[in-house]
């Protein structure tokens, strides 16, 4: 089923708005993990604005879909998504990571509405999400649990323990997503600790795998819809992305894992984001 152009346009516009708000938040914070925030923004947009059962007015609703940001260092990209949805005032973003702010570099579920669980220490999110999916199964509830991991994060052995358990317990409501931007904090994944053949590894652990373009909105929507029909084993979506995607001058450069933007640089950054958005929207018109 292909995505109608109205929905595609809406999601493109939202992803652009969120990339722009992320850049602003990096400026207000004095620095942040912009590379991995931008690589993940299309996935976050599609999940929160098309796929997940998420109501900012019912954050404790027992049947809400769960989202675990296992790559918790991208709080600077995640907070704009939640603020934009109305989980807390957008003004909070202006104090992101300032002393006394509820918004630290890593999201804290005890302080930030909409955050299911505190993350930031890599390697834990998939185990937590596995527990949530097990709870859904044991309680007979129909919610799904989505867990976003980094590819560098998959160097953590605990990720593979969770992978083994989720498949053993046939947790069909669990959907993992790896932001496969091929870059981590100190280099490219294949140089630091190679992951390939990555999809085969997940398959060998008993997961159903979708290997997709993580910047292609129609493909992401179609993939998550297909994942929703699989109920007998966990699903892993390998979202092939580019670190820093949207700002051409930083895209693909692992050194932009974390960085800061001064006011002038941010003006240029916004121009690049606008041009990027225009080029993507042009593809809708070509359809
Ligand atoms: C247990 C743990 N070790 C080290 C870090 C520091 N750290 C933060 S981000 C990062 C790299 C993560 O790379 P990746 O998962 O590929 O993230 P992305 O490129 O998507 O931002 C590291 C090592 C951490 N947060 N947690």
PDB file of N, CA and C in Angstrom, residues 75-158:
ATOM      1  N   UNK A  75      18.868  13.144  23.334  1.00  0.00           N
ATOM      2  CA  UNK A  75      17.833  13.923  24.019  1.00  0.00           C
ATOM      3  C   UNK A  75      17.581  15.266  23.337  1.00  0.00           C
ATOM      4  N   UNK A  76      18.609  15.832  22.746  1.00  0.00           N
ATOM      5  CA  UNK A  76      18.458  17.150  22.107  1.00  0.00           C
ATOM      6  C   UNK A  76      17.588  17.073  20.846  1.00  0.00           C
ATOM      7  N   UNK A  77      17.439  15.882  20.296  1.00  0.00           N
ATOM      8  CA  UNK A  77      16.524  15.691  19.163  1.00  0.00           C
ATOM      9  C   UNK A  77      15.173  15.154  19.615  1.00  0.00           C
ATOM     10  N   UNK A  78      15.165  14.406  20.708  1.00  0.00           N
ATOM     11  CA  UNK A  78      13.935  13.784  21.205  1.00  0.00           C
ATOM     12  C   UNK A  78      13.055  14.813  21.930  1.00  0.00           C
ATOM     13  N   UNK A  79      13.677  15.690  22.711  1.00  0.00           N
ATOM     14  CA  UNK A  79      12.893  16.688  23.456  1.00  0.00           C
ATOM     15  C   UNK A  79      12.046  17.554  22.509  1.00  0.00           C
ATOM     16  N   UNK A  80      12.584  18.015  21.365  1.00  0.00           N
ATOM     17  CA  UNK A  80      11.727  18.776  20.448  1.00  0.00           C
ATOM     18  C   UNK A  80      10.519  17.986  19.947  1.00  0.00           C
ATOM     19  N   UNK A  81      10.683  16.674  19.747  1.00  0.00           N
ATOM     20  CA  UNK A  81       9.556  15.850  19.291  1.00  0.00           C
ATOM     21  C   UNK A  81       8.453  15.871  20.351  1.00  0.00           C
ATOM     22  N   UNK A  82       8.837  15.676  21.612  1.00  0.00           N
ATOM     23  CA  UNK A  82       7.842  15.630  22.697  1.00  0.00           C
ATOM     24  C   UNK A  82       7.236  17.004  22.975  1.00  0.00           C
ATOM     25  N   UNK A  83       8.068  18.039  22.914  1.00  0.00           N
ATOM     26  CA  UNK A  83       7.551  19.399  23.152  1.00  0.00           C
ATOM     27  C   UNK A  83       6.549  19.772  22.068  1.00  0.00           C
ATOM     28  N   UNK A  84       6.887  19.453  20.842  1.00  0.00           N
ATOM     29  CA  UNK A  84       6.009  19.764  19.718  1.00  0.00           C
ATOM     30  C   UNK A  84       4.669  19.030  19.838  1.00  0.00           C
ATOM     31  N   UNK A  85       4.682  17.847  20.427  1.00  0.00           N
ATOM     32  CA  UNK A  85       3.442  17.085  20.616  1.00  0.00           C
ATOM     33  C   UNK A  85       2.614  17.622  21.780  1.00  0.00           C
ATOM     34  N   UNK A  86       3.213  18.517  22.566  1.00  0.00           N
ATOM     35  CA  UNK A  86       2.474  19.118  23.685  1.00  0.00           C
ATOM     36  C   UNK A  86       2.686  18.407  25.015  1.00  0.00           C
ATOM     37  N   UNK A  87       3.711  17.564  25.108  1.00  0.00           N
ATOM     38  CA  UNK A  87       3.968  16.871  26.385  1.00  0.00           C
ATOM     39  C   UNK A  87       4.407  17.857  27.457  1.00  0.00           C
ATOM     40  N   UNK A  88       5.095  18.914  27.059  1.00  0.00           N
ATOM     41  CA  UNK A  88       5.525  19.968  27.986  1.00  0.00           C
ATOM     42  C   UNK A  88       5.716  21.238  27.156  1.00  0.00           C
ATOM     43  N   UNK A  89       5.822  22.397  27.809  1.00  0.00           N
ATOM     44  CA  UNK A  89       5.909  23.644  27.040  1.00  0.00           C
ATOM     45  C   UNK A  89       7.190  23.720  26.181  1.00  0.00           C
ATOM     46  N   UNK A  90       7.016  24.232  24.973  1.00  0.00           N
ATOM     47  CA  UNK A  90       8.170  24.358  24.068  1.00  0.00           C
ATOM     48  C   UNK A  90       9.276  25.233  24.656  1.00  0.00           C
ATOM     49  N   UNK A  91       8.867  26.149  25.535  1.00  0.00           N
ATOM     50  CA  UNK A  91       9.838  27.058  26.156  1.00  0.00           C
ATOM     51  C   UNK A  91      10.914  26.316  26.945  1.00  0.00           C
ATOM     52  N   UNK A  92      10.564  25.136  27.412  1.00  0.00           N
ATOM     53  CA  UNK A  92      11.549  24.344  28.155  1.00  0.00           C
ATOM     54  C   UNK A  92      12.812  24.105  27.313  1.00  0.00           C
ATOM     55  N   UNK A  93      12.614  24.047  26.003  1.00  0.00           N
ATOM     56  CA  UNK A  93      13.759  23.735  25.121  1.00  0.00           C
ATOM     57  C   UNK A  93      14.844  24.815  25.211  1.00  0.00           C
ATOM     58  N   UNK A  94      14.396  26.038  25.528  1.00  0.00           N
ATOM     59  CA  UNK A  94      15.369  27.152  25.589  1.00  0.00           C
ATOM     60  C   UNK A  94      16.366  26.967  26.724  1.00  0.00           C
ATOM     61  N   UNK A  95      15.993  26.132  27.711  1.00  0.00           N
ATOM     62  CA  UNK A  95      16.911  25.862  28.837  1.00  0.00           C
ATOM     63  C   UNK A  95      17.471  24.446  28.789  1.00  0.00           C
ATOM     64  N   UNK A  96      17.413  23.846  27.612  1.00  0.00           N
ATOM     65  CA  UNK A  96      17.865  22.453  27.495  1.00  0.00           C
ATOM     66  C   UNK A  96      19.272  22.301  28.054  1.00  0.00           C
ATOM     67  N   UNK A  97      19.412  21.381  28.991  1.00  0.00           N
ATOM     68  CA  UNK A  97      20.694  21.030  29.634  1.00  0.00           C
ATOM     69  C   UNK A  97      21.297  22.163  30.476  1.00  0.00           C
ATOM     70  N   UNK A  98      20.491  23.196  30.757  1.00  0.00           N
ATOM     71  CA  UNK A  98      20.977  24.232  31.676  1.00  0.00           C
ATOM     72  C   UNK A  98      20.768  23.729  33.108  1.00  0.00           C
ATOM     73  N   UNK A  99      21.492  24.292  34.035  1.00  0.00           N
ATOM     74  CA  UNK A  99      21.342  23.885  35.437  1.00  0.00           C
ATOM     75  C   UNK A  99      19.888  24.066  35.884  1.00  0.00           C
ATOM     76  N   UNK A 100      19.334  23.036  36.502  1.00  0.00           N
ATOM     77  CA  UNK A 100      17.964  23.107  37.026  1.00  0.00           C
ATOM     78  C   UNK A 100      16.893  22.732  36.020  1.00  0.00           C
ATOM     79  N   UNK A 101      17.243  22.582  34.747  1.00  0.00           N
ATOM     80  CA  UNK A 101      16.234  22.230  33.743  1.00  0.00           C
ATOM     81  C   UNK A 101      15.853  20.759  33.861  1.00  0.00           C
ATOM     82  N   UNK A 102      14.555  20.433  33.667  1.00  0.00           N
ATOM     83  CA  UNK A 102      14.180  19.009  33.652  1.00  0.00           C
ATOM     84  C   UNK A 102      14.781  18.278  32.447  1.00  0.00           C
ATOM     85  N   UNK A 103      15.136  19.065  31.427  1.00  0.00           N
ATOM     86  CA  UNK A 103      15.685  18.463  30.207  1.00  0.00           C
ATOM     87  C   UNK A 103      17.205  18.416  30.267  1.00  0.00           C
ATOM     88  N   UNK A 104      17.721  17.252  30.631  1.00  0.00           N
ATOM     89  CA  UNK A 104      19.168  17.065  30.586  1.00  0.00           C
ATOM     90  C   UNK A 104      19.567  16.501  29.235  1.00  0.00           C
ATOM     91  N   UNK A 105      20.853  16.286  29.052  1.00  0.00           N
ATOM     92  CA  UNK A 105      21.338  15.762  27.771  1.00  0.00           C
ATOM     93  C   UNK A 105      20.703  14.405  27.464  1.00  0.00           C
ATOM     94  N   UNK A 106      20.462  13.629  28.525  1.00  0.00           N
ATOM     95  CA  UNK A 106      19.792  12.322  28.382  1.00  0.00           C
ATOM     96  C   UNK A 106      18.397  12.424  28.987  1.00  0.00           C
ATOM     97  N   UNK A 107      17.379  11.897  28.321  1.00  0.00           N
ATOM     98  CA  UNK A 107      16.006  12.057  28.820  1.00  0.00           C
ATOM     99  C   UNK A 107      15.764  11.304  30.131  1.00  0.00           C
ATOM    100  N   UNK A 108      15.069  11.951  31.041  1.00  0.00           N
ATOM    101  CA  UNK A 108      14.799  11.384  32.367  1.00  0.00           C
ATOM    102  C   UNK A 108      13.283  11.250  32.541  1.00  0.00           C
ATOM    103  N   UNK A 109      12.822  10.009  32.579  1.00  0.00           N
ATOM    104  CA  UNK A 109      11.375   9.750  32.669  1.00  0.00           C
ATOM    105  C   UNK A 109      10.742  10.245  33.952  1.00  0.00           C
ATOM    106  N   UNK A 110      11.546  10.493  34.982  1.00  0.00           N
ATOM    107  CA  UNK A 110      10.961  10.980  36.231  1.00  0.00           C
ATOM    108  C   UNK A 110      10.760  12.491  36.204  1.00  0.00           C
ATOM    109  N   UNK A 111      11.321  13.149  35.187  1.00  0.00           N
ATOM    110  CA  UNK A 111      11.209  14.617  35.108  1.00  0.00           C
ATOM    111  C   UNK A 111      10.517  15.112  33.840  1.00  0.00           C
ATOM    112  N   UNK A 112      10.541  14.295  32.807  1.00  0.00           N
ATOM    113  CA  UNK A 112      10.064  14.784  31.505  1.00  0.00           C
ATOM    114  C   UNK A 112       8.825  14.011  31.057  1.00  0.00           C
ATOM    115  N   UNK A 113       7.659  14.676  30.990  1.00  0.00           N
ATOM    116  CA  UNK A 113       6.448  13.997  30.525  1.00  0.00           C
ATOM    117  C   UNK A 113       6.641  13.448  29.105  1.00  0.00           C
ATOM    118  N   UNK A 114       6.211  12.215  28.923  1.00  0.00           N
ATOM    119  CA  UNK A 114       6.325  11.591  27.596  1.00  0.00           C
ATOM    120  C   UNK A 114       7.512  10.651  27.477  1.00  0.00           C
ATOM    121  N   UNK A 115       8.448  10.754  28.429  1.00  0.00           N
ATOM    122  CA  UNK A 115       9.605   9.856  28.394  1.00  0.00           C
ATOM    123  C   UNK A 115       9.262   8.633  29.245  1.00  0.00           C
ATOM    124  N   UNK A 116       9.271   7.469  28.630  1.00  0.00           N
ATOM    125  CA  UNK A 116       8.877   6.245  29.356  1.00  0.00           C
ATOM    126  C   UNK A 116       9.901   5.871  30.419  1.00  0.00           C
ATOM    127  N   UNK A 117      11.180   6.074  30.076  1.00  0.00           N
ATOM    128  CA  UNK A 117      12.224   5.522  30.938  1.00  0.00           C
ATOM    129  C   UNK A 117      13.527   6.294  30.687  1.00  0.00           C
ATOM    130  N   UNK A 118      14.282   6.513  31.756  1.00  0.00           N
ATOM    131  CA  UNK A 118      15.561   7.215  31.605  1.00  0.00           C
ATOM    132  C   UNK A 118      16.550   6.334  30.846  1.00  0.00           C
ATOM    133  N   UNK A 119      17.209   6.925  29.873  1.00  0.00           N
ATOM    134  CA  UNK A 119      18.211   6.194  29.089  1.00  0.00           C
ATOM    135  C   UNK A 119      19.424   7.092  28.868  1.00  0.00           C
ATOM    136  N   UNK A 120      20.455   6.551  28.329  1.00  0.00           N
ATOM    137  CA  UNK A 120      21.672   7.324  28.060  1.00  0.00           C
ATOM    138  C   UNK A 120      22.897   6.457  28.259  1.00  0.00           C
ATOM    139  N   UNK A 121      22.782   5.523  29.188  1.00  0.00           N
ATOM    140  CA  UNK A 121      23.829   4.530  29.317  1.00  0.00           C
ATOM    141  C   UNK A 121      23.505   3.455  28.289  1.00  0.00           C
ATOM    142  N   UNK A 122      24.311   3.407  27.241  1.00  0.00           N
ATOM    143  CA  UNK A 122      23.970   2.575  26.083  1.00  0.00           C
ATOM    144  C   UNK A 122      23.895   1.095  26.441  1.00  0.00           C
ATOM    145  N   UNK A 123      23.052   0.370  25.694  1.00  0.00           N
ATOM    146  CA  UNK A 123      22.999  -1.082  25.852  1.00  0.00           C
ATOM    147  C   UNK A 123      21.876  -1.577  26.737  1.00  0.00           C
ATOM    148  N   UNK A 124      21.100  -0.669  27.323  1.00  0.00           N
ATOM    149  CA  UNK A 124      20.050  -1.104  28.254  1.00  0.00           C
ATOM    150  C   UNK A 124      18.648  -1.090  27.662  1.00  0.00           C
ATOM    151  N   UNK A 125      18.438  -0.244  26.666  1.00  0.00           N
ATOM    152  CA  UNK A 125      17.060   0.003  26.200  1.00  0.00           C
ATOM    153  C   UNK A 125      16.365  -1.230  25.658  1.00  0.00           C
ATOM    154  N   UNK A 126      17.086  -2.063  24.934  1.00  0.00           N
ATOM    155  CA  UNK A 126      16.403  -3.212  24.324  1.00  0.00           C
ATOM    156  C   UNK A 126      15.962  -4.209  25.396  1.00  0.00           C
ATOM    157  N   UNK A 127      16.730  -4.317  26.476  1.00  0.00           N
ATOM    158  CA  UNK A 127      16.305  -5.202  27.572  1.00  0.00           C
ATOM    159  C   UNK A 127      15.046  -4.650  28.230  1.00  0.00           C
ATOM    160  N   UNK A 128      15.001  -3.336  28.421  1.00  0.00           N
ATOM    161  CA  UNK A 128      13.812  -2.715  29.038  1.00  0.00           C
ATOM    162  C   UNK A 128      12.601  -2.912  28.126  1.00  0.00           C
ATOM    163  N   UNK A 129      12.817  -2.670  26.833  1.00  0.00           N
ATOM    164  CA  UNK A 129      11.719  -2.820  25.866  1.00  0.00           C
ATOM    165  C   UNK A 129      11.258  -4.273  25.802  1.00  0.00           C
ATOM    166  N   UNK A 130      12.194  -5.198  25.942  1.00  0.00           N
ATOM    167  CA  UNK A 130      11.841  -6.626  25.959  1.00  0.00           C
ATOM    168  C   UNK A 130      10.933  -6.914  27.157  1.00  0.00           C
ATOM    169  N   UNK A 131      11.248  -6.302  28.297  1.00  0.00           N
ATOM    170  CA  UNK A 131      10.399  -6.466  29.480  1.00  0.00           C
ATOM    171  C   UNK A 131       9.012  -5.884  29.249  1.00  0.00           C
ATOM    172  N   UNK A 132       8.952  -4.729  28.592  1.00  0.00           N
ATOM    173  CA  UNK A 132       7.642  -4.117  28.318  1.00  0.00           C
ATOM    174  C   UNK A 132       6.817  -5.014  27.390  1.00  0.00           C
ATOM    175  N   UNK A 133       7.476  -5.549  26.369  1.00  0.00           N
ATOM    176  CA  UNK A 133       6.759  -6.420  25.421  1.00  0.00           C
ATOM    177  C   UNK A 133       6.314  -7.705  26.123  1.00  0.00           C
ATOM    178  N   UNK A 134       7.138  -8.201  27.042  1.00  0.00           N
ATOM    179  CA  UNK A 134       6.737  -9.395  27.809  1.00  0.00           C
ATOM    180  C   UNK A 134       5.529  -9.061  28.673  1.00  0.00           C
ATOM    181  N   UNK A 135       5.513  -7.853  29.241  1.00  0.00           N
ATOM    182  CA  UNK A 135       4.371  -7.435  30.072  1.00  0.00           C
ATOM    183  C   UNK A 135       3.097  -7.381  29.236  1.00  0.00           C
ATOM    184  N   UNK A 136       3.214  -6.891  27.993  1.00  0.00           N
ATOM    185  CA  UNK A 136       2.041  -6.838  27.108  1.00  0.00           C
ATOM    186  C   UNK A 136       1.500  -8.247  26.893  1.00  0.00           C
ATOM    187  N   UNK A 137       2.414  -9.161  26.655  1.00  0.00           N
ATOM    188  CA  UNK A 137       1.994 -10.547  26.383  1.00  0.00           C
ATOM    189  C   UNK A 137       1.340 -11.168  27.625  1.00  0.00           C
ATOM    190  N   UNK A 138       1.980 -10.982  28.763  1.00  0.00           N
ATOM    191  CA  UNK A 138       1.468 -11.605  29.994  1.00  0.00           C
ATOM    192  C   UNK A 138       0.126 -11.015  30.420  1.00  0.00           C
ATOM    193  N   UNK A 139      -0.061  -9.706  30.147  1.00  0.00           N
ATOM    194  CA  UNK A 139      -1.304  -9.055  30.586  1.00  0.00           C
ATOM    195  C   UNK A 139      -2.375  -9.085  29.497  1.00  0.00           C
ATOM    196  N   UNK A 140      -2.026  -9.608  28.332  1.00  0.00           N
ATOM    197  CA  UNK A 140      -2.997  -9.688  27.239  1.00  0.00           C
ATOM    198  C   UNK A 140      -3.329  -8.343  26.632  1.00  0.00           C
ATOM    199  N   UNK A 141      -2.449  -7.359  26.814  1.00  0.00           N
ATOM    200  CA  UNK A 141      -2.712  -6.035  26.235  1.00  0.00           C
ATOM    201  C   UNK A 141      -2.137  -5.963  24.815  1.00  0.00           C
ATOM    202  N   UNK A 142      -2.724  -5.063  24.010  1.00  0.00           N
ATOM    203  CA  UNK A 142      -2.377  -5.064  22.584  1.00  0.00           C
ATOM    204  C   UNK A 142      -1.333  -4.015  22.211  1.00  0.00           C
ATOM    205  N   UNK A 143      -0.736  -3.348  23.205  1.00  0.00           N
ATOM    206  CA  UNK A 143       0.208  -2.273  22.809  1.00  0.00           C
ATOM    207  C   UNK A 143       1.488  -2.852  22.227  1.00  0.00           C
ATOM    208  N   UNK A 144       2.139  -2.036  21.407  1.00  0.00           N
ATOM    209  CA  UNK A 144       3.432  -2.424  20.844  1.00  0.00           C
ATOM    210  C   UNK A 144       4.516  -1.611  21.528  1.00  0.00           C
ATOM    211  N   UNK A 145       5.700  -2.163  21.543  1.00  0.00           N
ATOM    212  CA  UNK A 145       6.848  -1.465  22.119  1.00  0.00           C
ATOM    213  C   UNK A 145       7.879  -1.240  21.027  1.00  0.00           C
ATOM    214  N   UNK A 146       8.266   0.013  20.863  1.00  0.00           N
ATOM    215  CA  UNK A 146       9.270   0.399  19.869  1.00  0.00           C
ATOM    216  C   UNK A 146      10.538   0.817  20.607  1.00  0.00           C
ATOM    217  N   UNK A 147      11.673   0.381  20.103  1.00  0.00           N
ATOM    218  CA  UNK A 147      12.938   0.697  20.774  1.00  0.00           C
ATOM    219  C   UNK A 147      13.959   1.133  19.729  1.00  0.00           C
ATOM    220  N   UNK A 148      14.460   2.363  19.877  1.00  0.00           N
ATOM    221  CA  UNK A 148      15.436   2.888  18.907  1.00  0.00           C
ATOM    222  C   UNK A 148      16.856   2.764  19.462  1.00  0.00           C
ATOM    223  N   UNK A 149      17.671   2.031  18.718  1.00  0.00           N
ATOM    224  CA  UNK A 149      19.069   1.829  19.124  1.00  0.00           C
ATOM    225  C   UNK A 149      20.013   2.521  18.144  1.00  0.00           C
ATOM    226  N   UNK A 150      21.230   2.777  18.600  1.00  0.00           N
ATOM    227  CA  UNK A 150      22.277   3.226  17.694  1.00  0.00           C
ATOM    228  C   UNK A 150      23.038   2.011  17.187  1.00  0.00           C
ATOM    229  N   UNK A 151      23.699   2.160  16.030  1.00  0.00           N
ATOM    230  CA  UNK A 151      24.459   1.000  15.544  1.00  0.00           C
ATOM    231  C   UNK A 151      25.730   0.804  16.386  1.00  0.00           C
ATOM    232  N   UNK A 152      26.396   1.900  16.749  1.00  0.00           N
ATOM    233  CA  UNK A 152      27.552   1.783  17.642  1.00  0.00           C
ATOM    234  C   UNK A 152      27.140   1.154  18.969  1.00  0.00           C
ATOM    235  N   UNK A 153      25.922   1.464  19.383  1.00  0.00           N
ATOM    236  CA  UNK A 153      25.400   0.893  20.640  1.00  0.00           C
ATOM    237  C   UNK A 153      25.382  -0.633  20.593  1.00  0.00           C
ATOM    238  N   UNK A 154      25.254  -1.186  19.388  1.00  0.00           N
ATOM    239  CA  UNK A 154      25.160  -2.646  19.260  1.00  0.00           C
ATOM    240  C   UNK A 154      26.498  -3.334  19.548  1.00  0.00           C
ATOM    241  N   UNK A 155      27.522  -2.556  19.875  1.00  0.00           N
ATOM    242  CA  UNK A 155      28.761  -3.154  20.391  1.00  0.00           C
ATOM    243  C   UNK A 155      28.563  -3.686  21.809  1.00  0.00           C
ATOM    244  N   UNK A 156      27.500  -3.216  22.459  1.00  0.00           N
ATOM    245  CA  UNK A 156      27.241  -3.630  23.836  1.00  0.00           C
ATOM    246  C   UNK A 156      26.688  -5.051  23.840  1.00  0.00           C
ATOM    247  N   UNK A 157      27.296  -5.944  24.605  1.00  0.00           N
ATOM    248  CA  UNK A 157      26.854  -7.343  24.638  1.00  0.00           C
ATOM    249  C   UNK A 157      25.432  -7.505  25.130  1.00  0.00           C
ATOM    250  N   UNK A 158      24.976  -6.580  25.997  1.00  0.00           N
ATOM    251  CA  UNK A 158      23.626  -6.707  26.560  1.00  0.00           C
ATOM    252  C   UNK A 158      22.548  -6.585  25.473  1.00  0.00           C
TER     253      UNK A 158
END
